[in-house]
């Protein structure tokens, strides 16, 4: 009886060890695929916007009024 329990436990531990490793590998692949798909949709622009372009965009969106725009624009041009 002792031999049967020992054999069963050894066999079981090998199965559990392989299953755990396989599950870990699958989990890592899934996480890698999700991160890769998220990053592929967020392409970084190769061209940087100038401060004046950003200022114009803020004015167009209504984040700043005309007086603020003109004031900041004059600061940028000096």
PDB file of C-alpha atoms in Angstrom:
ATOM      1  CA  UNK A   1       0.000   0.000   0.000  1.00  0.00           C
ATOM      2  CA  UNK A   2       2.836   2.401   0.791  1.00  0.00           C
ATOM      3  CA  UNK A   3       4.367   1.841  -2.664  1.00  0.00           C
ATOM      4  CA  UNK A   4       1.077   2.618  -4.398  1.00  0.00           C
ATOM      5  CA  UNK A   5       0.664   5.914  -2.577  1.00  0.00           C
ATOM      6  CA  UNK A   6       4.247   6.935  -3.324  1.00  0.00           C
ATOM      7  CA  UNK A   7       3.919   6.084  -7.007  1.00  0.00           C
ATOM      8  CA  UNK A   8       0.620   7.895  -7.275  1.00  0.00           C
ATOM      9  CA  UNK A   9       2.011  10.984  -5.626  1.00  0.00           C
ATOM     10  CA  UNK A  10       5.082  11.063  -7.860  1.00  0.00           C
ATOM     11  CA  UNK A  11       2.970  10.667 -10.953  1.00  0.00           C
ATOM     12  CA  UNK A  12       0.581  13.283  -9.730  1.00  0.00           C
ATOM     13  CA  UNK A  13       3.325  15.782  -8.958  1.00  0.00           C
ATOM     14  CA  UNK A  14       4.790  15.407 -12.461  1.00  0.00           C
ATOM     15  CA  UNK A  15       1.365  16.001 -13.963  1.00  0.00           C
ATOM     16  CA  UNK A  16       0.683  18.994 -11.768  1.00  0.00           C
ATOM     17  CA  UNK A  17       4.127  20.445 -12.461  1.00  0.00           C
ATOM     18  CA  UNK A  18       3.715  20.172 -16.214  1.00  0.00           C
ATOM     19  CA  UNK A  19       0.168  21.543 -16.068  1.00  0.00           C
ATOM     20  CA  UNK A  20       1.304  24.508 -14.000  1.00  0.00           C
ATOM     21  CA  UNK A  21       4.141  25.245 -16.417  1.00  0.00           C
ATOM     22  CA  UNK A  22       1.914  24.896 -19.476  1.00  0.00           C
ATOM     23  CA  UNK A  23      -0.672  27.198 -17.871  1.00  0.00           C
ATOM     24  CA  UNK A  24       1.999  29.755 -17.092  1.00  0.00           C
ATOM     25  CA  UNK A  25       3.319  29.687 -20.656  1.00  0.00           C
ATOM     26  CA  UNK A  26      -0.198  30.123 -22.058  1.00  0.00           C
ATOM     27  CA  UNK A  27      -0.869  33.012 -19.667  1.00  0.00           C
ATOM     28  CA  UNK A  28       2.359  34.772 -20.677  1.00  0.00           C
ATOM     29  CA  UNK A  29       1.491  34.360 -24.376  1.00  0.00           C
ATOM     30  CA  UNK A  30      -1.990  35.799 -23.828  1.00  0.00           C
ATOM     31  CA  UNK A  31      -0.650  38.791 -21.878  1.00  0.00           C
ATOM     32  CA  UNK A  32       2.015  39.406 -24.553  1.00  0.00           C
ATOM     33  CA  UNK A  33      -0.607  39.264 -27.345  1.00  0.00           C
ATOM     34  CA  UNK A  34      -2.920  41.701 -25.547  1.00  0.00           C
ATOM     35  CA  UNK A  35      -0.114  44.188 -24.877  1.00  0.00           C
ATOM     36  CA  UNK A  36       1.106  43.926 -28.468  1.00  0.00           C
ATOM     37  CA  UNK A  37      -2.374  44.531 -29.871  1.00  0.00           C
ATOM     38  CA  UNK A  38      -2.911  47.543 -27.595  1.00  0.00           C
ATOM     39  CA  UNK A  39       0.438  49.071 -28.545  1.00  0.00           C
ATOM     40  CA  UNK A  40      -0.054  48.496 -32.275  1.00  0.00           C
ATOM     41  CA  UNK A  41      -3.162  50.691 -32.196  1.00  0.00           C
ATOM     42  CA  UNK A  42      -1.356  53.544 -30.472  1.00  0.00           C
ATOM     43  CA  UNK A  43       1.236  54.500 -33.012  1.00  0.00           C
ATOM     44  CA  UNK A  44       3.454  57.321 -31.872  1.00  0.00           C
ATOM     45  CA  UNK A  45       3.617  60.190 -34.345  1.00  0.00           C
ATOM     46  CA  UNK A  46       7.045  60.553 -35.899  1.00  0.00           C
ATOM     47  CA  UNK A  47       6.697  64.315 -36.107  1.00  0.00           C
ATOM     48  CA  UNK A  48       6.589  66.466 -32.983  1.00  0.00           C
ATOM     49  CA  UNK A  49       4.207  69.404 -32.838  1.00  0.00           C
ATOM     50  CA  UNK A  50       5.567  72.842 -32.226  1.00  0.00           C
ATOM     51  CA  UNK A  51       4.448  74.846 -29.208  1.00  0.00           C
ATOM     52  CA  UNK A  52       2.574  77.193 -31.532  1.00  0.00           C
ATOM     53  CA  UNK A  53       0.687  74.281 -33.110  1.00  0.00           C
ATOM     54  CA  UNK A  54      -0.334  73.039 -29.661  1.00  0.00           C
ATOM     55  CA  UNK A  55      -1.413  76.554 -28.703  1.00  0.00           C
ATOM     56  CA  UNK A  56      -3.535  76.827 -31.863  1.00  0.00           C
ATOM     57  CA  UNK A  57      -5.176  73.477 -31.087  1.00  0.00           C
ATOM     58  CA  UNK A  58      -5.985  74.581 -27.532  1.00  0.00           C
ATOM     59  CA  UNK A  59      -7.550  77.782 -28.861  1.00  0.00           C
ATOM     60  CA  UNK A  60      -9.549  75.851 -31.458  1.00  0.00           C
ATOM     61  CA  UNK A  61     -10.896  73.479 -28.782  1.00  0.00           C
ATOM     62  CA  UNK A  62     -11.934  76.435 -26.638  1.00  0.00           C
ATOM     63  CA  UNK A  63      -9.533  75.649 -23.800  1.00  0.00           C
ATOM     64  CA  UNK A  64      -8.180  79.205 -23.898  1.00  0.00           C
ATOM     65  CA  UNK A  65      -9.768  82.449 -25.040  1.00  0.00           C
ATOM     66  CA  UNK A  66      -8.451  84.892 -27.654  1.00  0.00           C
ATOM     67  CA  UNK A  67      -6.644  87.091 -25.123  1.00  0.00           C
ATOM     68  CA  UNK A  68      -4.831  84.098 -23.616  1.00  0.00           C
ATOM     69  CA  UNK A  69      -3.979  82.849 -27.098  1.00  0.00           C
ATOM     70  CA  UNK A  70      -2.491  86.180 -28.157  1.00  0.00           C
ATOM     71  CA  UNK A  71      -0.560  86.535 -24.895  1.00  0.00           C
ATOM     72  CA  UNK A  72       0.942  83.046 -25.108  1.00  0.00           C
ATOM     73  CA  UNK A  73       1.642  83.467 -28.817  1.00  0.00           C
ATOM     74  CA  UNK A  74       3.629  86.651 -28.158  1.00  0.00           C
ATOM     75  CA  UNK A  75       5.629  84.880 -25.453  1.00  0.00           C
ATOM     76  CA  UNK A  76       6.477  82.069 -27.855  1.00  0.00           C
ATOM     77  CA  UNK A  77       7.638  84.434 -30.584  1.00  0.00           C
ATOM     78  CA  UNK A  78      10.239  86.109 -28.323  1.00  0.00           C
TER      79      UNK A  78
END
